mmCIF file of C-alpha atoms in Angstrom:
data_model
loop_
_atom_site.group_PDB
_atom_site.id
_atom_site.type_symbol
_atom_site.label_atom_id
_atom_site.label_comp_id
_atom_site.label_asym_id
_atom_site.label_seq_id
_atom_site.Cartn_x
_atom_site.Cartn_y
_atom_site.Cartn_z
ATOM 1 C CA UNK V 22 0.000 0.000 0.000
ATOM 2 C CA UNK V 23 1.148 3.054 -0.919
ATOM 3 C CA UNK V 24 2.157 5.839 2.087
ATOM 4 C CA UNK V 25 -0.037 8.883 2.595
ATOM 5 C CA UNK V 26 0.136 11.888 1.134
ATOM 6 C CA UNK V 27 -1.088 15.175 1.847
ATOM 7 C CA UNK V 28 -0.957 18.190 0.340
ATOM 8 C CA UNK V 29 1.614 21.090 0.367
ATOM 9 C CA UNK V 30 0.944 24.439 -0.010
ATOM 10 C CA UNK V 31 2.965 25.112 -3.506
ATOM 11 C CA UNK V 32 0.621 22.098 -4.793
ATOM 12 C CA UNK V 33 2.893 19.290 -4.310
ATOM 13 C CA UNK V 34 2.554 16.336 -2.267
ATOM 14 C CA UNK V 35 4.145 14.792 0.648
ATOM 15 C CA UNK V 36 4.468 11.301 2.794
ATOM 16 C CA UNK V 37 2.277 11.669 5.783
ATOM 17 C CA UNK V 38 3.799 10.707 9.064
ATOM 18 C CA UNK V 39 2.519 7.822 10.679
ATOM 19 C CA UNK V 40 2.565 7.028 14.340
ATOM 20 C CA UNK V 41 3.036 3.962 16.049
ATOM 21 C CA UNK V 42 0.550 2.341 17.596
ATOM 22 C CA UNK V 43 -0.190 4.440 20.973
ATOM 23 C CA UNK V 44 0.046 0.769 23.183
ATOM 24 C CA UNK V 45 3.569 0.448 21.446
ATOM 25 C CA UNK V 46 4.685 4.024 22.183
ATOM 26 C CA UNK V 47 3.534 3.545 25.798
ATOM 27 C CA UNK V 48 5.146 0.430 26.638
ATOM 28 C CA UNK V 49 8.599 0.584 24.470
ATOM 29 C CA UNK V 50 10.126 2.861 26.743
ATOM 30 C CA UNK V 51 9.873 0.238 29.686
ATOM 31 C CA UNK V 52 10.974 -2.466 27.058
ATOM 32 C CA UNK V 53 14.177 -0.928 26.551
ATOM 33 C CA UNK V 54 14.784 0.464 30.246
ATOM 34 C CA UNK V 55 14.527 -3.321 31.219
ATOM 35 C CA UNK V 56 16.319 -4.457 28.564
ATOM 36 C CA UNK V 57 19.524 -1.960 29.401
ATOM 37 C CA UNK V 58 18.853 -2.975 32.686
ATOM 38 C CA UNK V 59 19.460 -6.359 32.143
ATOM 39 C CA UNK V 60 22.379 -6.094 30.329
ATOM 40 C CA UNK V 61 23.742 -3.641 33.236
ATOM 41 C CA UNK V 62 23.215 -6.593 35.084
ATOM 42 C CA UNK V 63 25.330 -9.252 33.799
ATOM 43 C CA UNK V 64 28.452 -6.746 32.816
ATOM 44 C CA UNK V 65 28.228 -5.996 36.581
ATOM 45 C CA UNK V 66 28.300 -9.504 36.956
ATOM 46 C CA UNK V 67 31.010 -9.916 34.310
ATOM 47 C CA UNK V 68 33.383 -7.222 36.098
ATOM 48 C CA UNK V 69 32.707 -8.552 39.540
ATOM 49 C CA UNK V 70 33.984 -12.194 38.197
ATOM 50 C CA UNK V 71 37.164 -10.489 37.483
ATOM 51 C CA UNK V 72 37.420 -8.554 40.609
ATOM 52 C CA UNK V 73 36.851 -11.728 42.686
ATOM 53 C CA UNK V 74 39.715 -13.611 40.969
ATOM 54 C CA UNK V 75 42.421 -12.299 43.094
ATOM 55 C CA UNK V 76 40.537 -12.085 46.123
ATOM 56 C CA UNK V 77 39.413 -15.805 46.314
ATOM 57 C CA UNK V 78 43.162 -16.462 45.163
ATOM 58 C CA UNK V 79 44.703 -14.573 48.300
ATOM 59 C CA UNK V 80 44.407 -15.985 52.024
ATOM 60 C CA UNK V 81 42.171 -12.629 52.990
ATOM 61 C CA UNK V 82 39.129 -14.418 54.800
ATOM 62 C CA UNK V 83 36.321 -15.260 54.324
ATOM 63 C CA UNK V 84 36.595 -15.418 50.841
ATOM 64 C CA UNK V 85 40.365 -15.648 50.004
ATOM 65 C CA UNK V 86 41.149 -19.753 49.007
ATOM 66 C CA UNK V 87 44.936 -19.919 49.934
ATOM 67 C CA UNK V 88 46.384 -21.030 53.525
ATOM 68 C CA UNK V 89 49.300 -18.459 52.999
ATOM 69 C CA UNK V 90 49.858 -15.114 51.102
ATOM 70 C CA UNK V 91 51.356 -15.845 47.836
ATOM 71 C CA UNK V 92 54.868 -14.397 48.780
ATOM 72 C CA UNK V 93 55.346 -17.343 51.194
ATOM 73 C CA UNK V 94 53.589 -20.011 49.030
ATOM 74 C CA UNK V 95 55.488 -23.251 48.378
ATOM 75 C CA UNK V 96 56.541 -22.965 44.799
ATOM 76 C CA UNK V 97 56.733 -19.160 44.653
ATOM 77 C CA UNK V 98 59.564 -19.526 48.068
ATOM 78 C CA UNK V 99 61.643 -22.468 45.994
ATOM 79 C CA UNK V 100 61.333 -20.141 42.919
ATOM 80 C CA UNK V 101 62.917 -17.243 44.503
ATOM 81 C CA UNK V 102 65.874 -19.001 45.445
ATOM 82 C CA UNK V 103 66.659 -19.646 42.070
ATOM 83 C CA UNK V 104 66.192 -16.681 40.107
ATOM 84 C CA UNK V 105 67.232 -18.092 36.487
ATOM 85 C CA UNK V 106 63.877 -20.299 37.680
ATOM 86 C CA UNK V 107 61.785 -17.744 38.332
ATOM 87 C CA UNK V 108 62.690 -15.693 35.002
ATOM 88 C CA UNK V 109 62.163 -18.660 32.802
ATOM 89 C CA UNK V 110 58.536 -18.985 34.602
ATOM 90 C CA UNK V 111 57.887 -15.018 33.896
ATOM 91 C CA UNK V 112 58.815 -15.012 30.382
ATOM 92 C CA UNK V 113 57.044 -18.311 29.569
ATOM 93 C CA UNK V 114 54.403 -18.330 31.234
ATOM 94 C CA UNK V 115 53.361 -14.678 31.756
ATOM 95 C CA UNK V 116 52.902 -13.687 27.872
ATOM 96 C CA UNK V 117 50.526 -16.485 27.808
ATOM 97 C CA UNK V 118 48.442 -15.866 30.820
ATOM 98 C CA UNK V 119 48.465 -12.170 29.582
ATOM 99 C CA UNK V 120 46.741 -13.141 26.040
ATOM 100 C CA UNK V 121 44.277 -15.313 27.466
ATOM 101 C CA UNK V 122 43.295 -12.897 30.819
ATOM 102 C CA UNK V 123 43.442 -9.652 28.268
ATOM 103 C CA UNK V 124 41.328 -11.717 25.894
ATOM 104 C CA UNK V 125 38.492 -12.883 28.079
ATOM 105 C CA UNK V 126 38.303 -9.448 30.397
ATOM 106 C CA UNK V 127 38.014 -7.052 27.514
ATOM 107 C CA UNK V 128 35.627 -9.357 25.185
ATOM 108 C CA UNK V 129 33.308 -10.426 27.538
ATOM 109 C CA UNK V 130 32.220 -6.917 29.210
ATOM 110 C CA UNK V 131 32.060 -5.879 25.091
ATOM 111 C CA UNK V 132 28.953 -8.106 24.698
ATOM 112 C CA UNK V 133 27.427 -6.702 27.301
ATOM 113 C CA UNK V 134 27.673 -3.126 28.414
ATOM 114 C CA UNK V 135 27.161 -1.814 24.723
ATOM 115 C CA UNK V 136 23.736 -3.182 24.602
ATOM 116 C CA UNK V 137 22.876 -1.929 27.726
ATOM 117 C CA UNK V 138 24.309 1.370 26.646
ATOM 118 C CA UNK V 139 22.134 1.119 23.355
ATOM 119 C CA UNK V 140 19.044 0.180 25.070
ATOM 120 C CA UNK V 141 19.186 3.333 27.213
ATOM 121 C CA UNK V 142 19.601 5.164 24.045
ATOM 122 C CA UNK V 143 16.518 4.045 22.527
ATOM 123 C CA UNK V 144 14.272 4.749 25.972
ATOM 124 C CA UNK V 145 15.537 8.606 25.414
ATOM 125 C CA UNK V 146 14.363 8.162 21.952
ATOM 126 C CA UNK V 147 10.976 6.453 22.542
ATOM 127 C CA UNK V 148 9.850 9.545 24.824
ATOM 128 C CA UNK V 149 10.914 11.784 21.704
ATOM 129 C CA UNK V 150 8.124 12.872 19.529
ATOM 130 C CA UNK V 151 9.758 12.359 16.315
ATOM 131 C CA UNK V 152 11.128 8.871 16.822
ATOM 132 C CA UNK V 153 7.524 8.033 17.473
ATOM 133 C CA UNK V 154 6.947 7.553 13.468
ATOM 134 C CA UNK V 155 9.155 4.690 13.340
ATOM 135 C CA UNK V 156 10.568 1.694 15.392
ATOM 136 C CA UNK V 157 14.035 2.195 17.168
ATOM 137 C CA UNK V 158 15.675 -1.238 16.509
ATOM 138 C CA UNK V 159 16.311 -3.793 14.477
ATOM 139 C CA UNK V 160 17.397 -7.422 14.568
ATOM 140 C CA UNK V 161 19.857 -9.036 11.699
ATOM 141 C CA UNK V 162 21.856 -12.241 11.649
ATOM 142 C CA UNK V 163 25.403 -13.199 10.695
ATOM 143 C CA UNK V 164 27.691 -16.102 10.570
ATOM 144 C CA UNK V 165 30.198 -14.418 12.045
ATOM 145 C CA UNK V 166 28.958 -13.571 15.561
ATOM 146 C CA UNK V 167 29.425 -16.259 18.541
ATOM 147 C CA UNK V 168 26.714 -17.749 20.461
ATOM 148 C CA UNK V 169 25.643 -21.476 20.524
ATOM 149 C CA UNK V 170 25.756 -23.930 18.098
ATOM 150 C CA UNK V 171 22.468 -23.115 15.261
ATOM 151 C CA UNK V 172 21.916 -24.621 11.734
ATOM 152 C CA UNK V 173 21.414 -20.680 10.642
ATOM 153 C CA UNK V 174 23.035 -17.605 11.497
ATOM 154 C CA UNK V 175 22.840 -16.225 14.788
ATOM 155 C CA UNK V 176 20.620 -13.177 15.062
ATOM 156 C CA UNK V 177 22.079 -9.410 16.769
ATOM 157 C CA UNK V 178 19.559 -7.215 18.006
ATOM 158 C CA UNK V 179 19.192 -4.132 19.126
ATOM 159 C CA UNK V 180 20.705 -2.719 16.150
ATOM 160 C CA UNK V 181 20.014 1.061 15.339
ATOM 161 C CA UNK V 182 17.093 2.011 12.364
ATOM 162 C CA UNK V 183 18.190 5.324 12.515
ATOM 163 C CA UNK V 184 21.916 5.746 13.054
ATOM 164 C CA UNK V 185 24.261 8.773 15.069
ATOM 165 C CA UNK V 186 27.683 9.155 15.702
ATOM 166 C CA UNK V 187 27.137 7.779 19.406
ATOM 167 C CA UNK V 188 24.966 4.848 17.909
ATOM 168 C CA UNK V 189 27.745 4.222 15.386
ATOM 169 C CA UNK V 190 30.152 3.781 18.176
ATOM 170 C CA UNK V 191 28.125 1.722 20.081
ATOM 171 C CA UNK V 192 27.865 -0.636 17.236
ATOM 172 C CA UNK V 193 30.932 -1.455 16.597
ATOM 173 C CA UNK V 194 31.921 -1.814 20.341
ATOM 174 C CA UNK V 195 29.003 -4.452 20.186
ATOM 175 C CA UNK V 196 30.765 -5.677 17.292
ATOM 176 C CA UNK V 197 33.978 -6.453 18.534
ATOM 177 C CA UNK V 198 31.887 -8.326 21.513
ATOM 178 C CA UNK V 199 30.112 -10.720 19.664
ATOM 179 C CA UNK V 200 32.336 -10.952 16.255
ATOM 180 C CA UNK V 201 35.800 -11.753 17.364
ATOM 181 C CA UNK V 202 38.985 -11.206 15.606
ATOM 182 C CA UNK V 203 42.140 -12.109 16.811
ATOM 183 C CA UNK V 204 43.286 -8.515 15.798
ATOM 184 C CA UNK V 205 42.192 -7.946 19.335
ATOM 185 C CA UNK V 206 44.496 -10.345 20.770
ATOM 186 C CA UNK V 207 47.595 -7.890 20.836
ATOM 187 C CA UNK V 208 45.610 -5.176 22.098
ATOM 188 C CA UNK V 209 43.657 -6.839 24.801
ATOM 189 C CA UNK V 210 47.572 -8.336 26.095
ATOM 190 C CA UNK V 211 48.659 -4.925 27.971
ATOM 191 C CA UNK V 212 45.354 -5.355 29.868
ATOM 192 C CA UNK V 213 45.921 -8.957 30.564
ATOM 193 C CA UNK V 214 49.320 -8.086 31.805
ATOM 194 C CA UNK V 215 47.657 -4.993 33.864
ATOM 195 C CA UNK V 216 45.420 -7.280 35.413
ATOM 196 C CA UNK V 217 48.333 -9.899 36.329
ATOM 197 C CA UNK V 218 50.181 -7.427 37.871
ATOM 198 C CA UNK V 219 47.141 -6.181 39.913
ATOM 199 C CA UNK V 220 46.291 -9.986 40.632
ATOM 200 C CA UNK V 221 50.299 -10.341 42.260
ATOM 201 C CA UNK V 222 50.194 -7.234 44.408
ATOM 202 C CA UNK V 223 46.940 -7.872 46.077
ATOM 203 C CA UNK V 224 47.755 -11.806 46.554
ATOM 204 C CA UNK V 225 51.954 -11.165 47.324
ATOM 205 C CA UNK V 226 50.497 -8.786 48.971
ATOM 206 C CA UNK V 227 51.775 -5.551 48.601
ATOM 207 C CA UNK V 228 51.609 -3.109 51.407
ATOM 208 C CA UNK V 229 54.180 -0.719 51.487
ATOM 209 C CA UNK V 230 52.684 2.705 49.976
ATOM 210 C CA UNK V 231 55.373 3.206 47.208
ATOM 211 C CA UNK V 232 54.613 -0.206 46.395
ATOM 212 C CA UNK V 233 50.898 -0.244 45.920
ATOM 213 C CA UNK V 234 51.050 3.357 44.382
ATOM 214 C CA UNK V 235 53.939 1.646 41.490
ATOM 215 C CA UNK V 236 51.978 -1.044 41.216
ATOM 216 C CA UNK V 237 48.061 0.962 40.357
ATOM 217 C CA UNK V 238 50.162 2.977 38.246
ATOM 218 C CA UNK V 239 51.393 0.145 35.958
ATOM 219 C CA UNK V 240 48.380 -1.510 35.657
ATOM 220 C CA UNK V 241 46.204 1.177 35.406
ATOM 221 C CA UNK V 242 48.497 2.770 32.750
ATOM 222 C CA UNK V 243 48.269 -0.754 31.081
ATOM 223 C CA UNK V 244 44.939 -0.964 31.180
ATOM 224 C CA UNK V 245 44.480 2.416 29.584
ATOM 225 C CA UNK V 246 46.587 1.756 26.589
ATOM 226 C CA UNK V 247 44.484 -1.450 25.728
ATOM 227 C CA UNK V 248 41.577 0.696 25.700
ATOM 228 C CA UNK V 249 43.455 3.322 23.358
ATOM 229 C CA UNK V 250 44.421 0.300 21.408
ATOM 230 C CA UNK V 251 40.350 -0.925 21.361
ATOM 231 C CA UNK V 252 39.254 2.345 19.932
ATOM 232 C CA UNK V 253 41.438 2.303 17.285
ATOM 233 C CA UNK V 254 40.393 -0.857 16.108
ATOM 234 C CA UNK V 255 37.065 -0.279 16.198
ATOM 235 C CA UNK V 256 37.563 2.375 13.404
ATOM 236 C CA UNK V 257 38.032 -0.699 11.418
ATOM 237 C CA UNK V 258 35.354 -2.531 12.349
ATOM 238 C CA UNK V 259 33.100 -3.344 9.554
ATOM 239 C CA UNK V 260 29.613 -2.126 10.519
ATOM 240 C CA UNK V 261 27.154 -5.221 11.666
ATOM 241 C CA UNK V 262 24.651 -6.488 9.338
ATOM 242 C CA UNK V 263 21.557 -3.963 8.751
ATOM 243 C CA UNK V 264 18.435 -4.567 10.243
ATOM 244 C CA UNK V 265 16.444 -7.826 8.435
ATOM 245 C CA UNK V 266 14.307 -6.736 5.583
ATOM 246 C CA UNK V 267 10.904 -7.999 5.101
ATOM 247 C CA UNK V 268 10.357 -10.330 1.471
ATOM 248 C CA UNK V 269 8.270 -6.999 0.261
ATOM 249 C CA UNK V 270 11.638 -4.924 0.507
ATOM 250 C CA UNK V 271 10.838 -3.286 3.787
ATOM 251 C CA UNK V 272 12.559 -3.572 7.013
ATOM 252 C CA UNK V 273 11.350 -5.221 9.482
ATOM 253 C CA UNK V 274 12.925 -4.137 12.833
ATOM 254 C CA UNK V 275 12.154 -4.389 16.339
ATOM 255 C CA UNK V 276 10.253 -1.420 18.381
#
């Protein structure tokens, strides 16, 4: 069906602007809050994860795991009296556990707080008067995002109809989330090594003031350059698959 028209005053003609249904207006700003909060939810959850790590690995009670403090552990004592030892454990082993804890600390909060950050976007939107013409989302599918095993692609929502700068950005920090590249390996490694050396000085522990000042420093400043790293990757994100079409040509988002 074709859209309304109605008439302009040199004679000419233009689309009419159609509102959502009123119900729909009403109750997609509640939608999204819950949606956002949801998501707020489980990247809390996410960071928390990561904060407990070094506590449960420490001997701090009640939560801390270890009998002793990781200074006067078994294997980290016999290390230290051979130094050519403990070197060859460092260089080995650290790059490794740097990849992986980089890897899984900056990915895993990227599927999560950009949606939430989206979904808040589109409950300012729904209470604007001319977003109420159209719906505010969208839902597309891709091979390349991960999620569980399907026999078709797996389906992103929450994708912007109407794009902005801050939506754009948004995107493709949602993208790097749930479409992995191992571009993000070497970035997400100074934040792995950030954490481990946040991990040792709260488990060694650390409590001289110099000390725990040096050590927030390094890993802070570690952590900061993996982020400056992130955004400059994300410049060459491709965007994510546009909302699905309906078969008449039309799209077919989400409200």
């Amino acid at each position: 069906m074709a859209p309304e028209t109605r008439a302009r005053t040199g004679g000419s003609a233009q689309p009419a602007i159609r509102r959502l249904p009123t119900s729909r207006l009403i109750l997609r700003p509640f939608g999204y809050l819950a949606v956002g909060m949801i998501w707020t939810m489980l990247w809390l959850v996410i960071l928390a994860l990561a904060a407990a790590l070094p506590v449960a690995l420490s001997d701090r009670r009640p939560i801390g795991l270890a009998d002793s403090p990781l200074s006067a552990a078994e294997g980290i004592v016999n290390l230290t009296e051979n130094p050519l030892q403990l070197v060859a454990v460092v260089v080995l082993l650290g790059p490794v556990l740097a990849a992986i804890f980089g890897w899984v600390i900056a990915m895993l909060p990227l599927t999560s707080w950009p949606l939430a950050a989206l979904a808040f976007v589109y409950v300012t939107r729904s209470l604007r008067p001319s977003y109420a013409g159209e719906p505010l989302s969208g839902t597309s599918a891709t091979d390349d995002a991960i999620g569980p095993p399907t026999v078709s692609q797996t389906a992103l929502s929450l994708l912007p109809v109407r794009r902005s700068r801050l939506t754009d950005a948004l995107s493709k920090a949602y993208a790097m989330g749930w479409t992995p590249s191992f571009a993000m390996i070497p970035a997400c490694f100074w934040l792995g090594l950030g954490y481990l050396v946040a991990v040792v000085a709260f488990t060694w522990p650390v409590t001289n003031v110099v000390g725990i000042v040096a050590f927030s420093v390094v890993g802070l400043g570690m952590a900061g350059y993996t982020v400056h790293r992130l955004v400059a990757l994300s410049r060459t994100v491709p965007d994510l698959p546009a909302p699905r079409r309906a078969s008449s040509g039309r799209r077919r988002p989400r409200s």
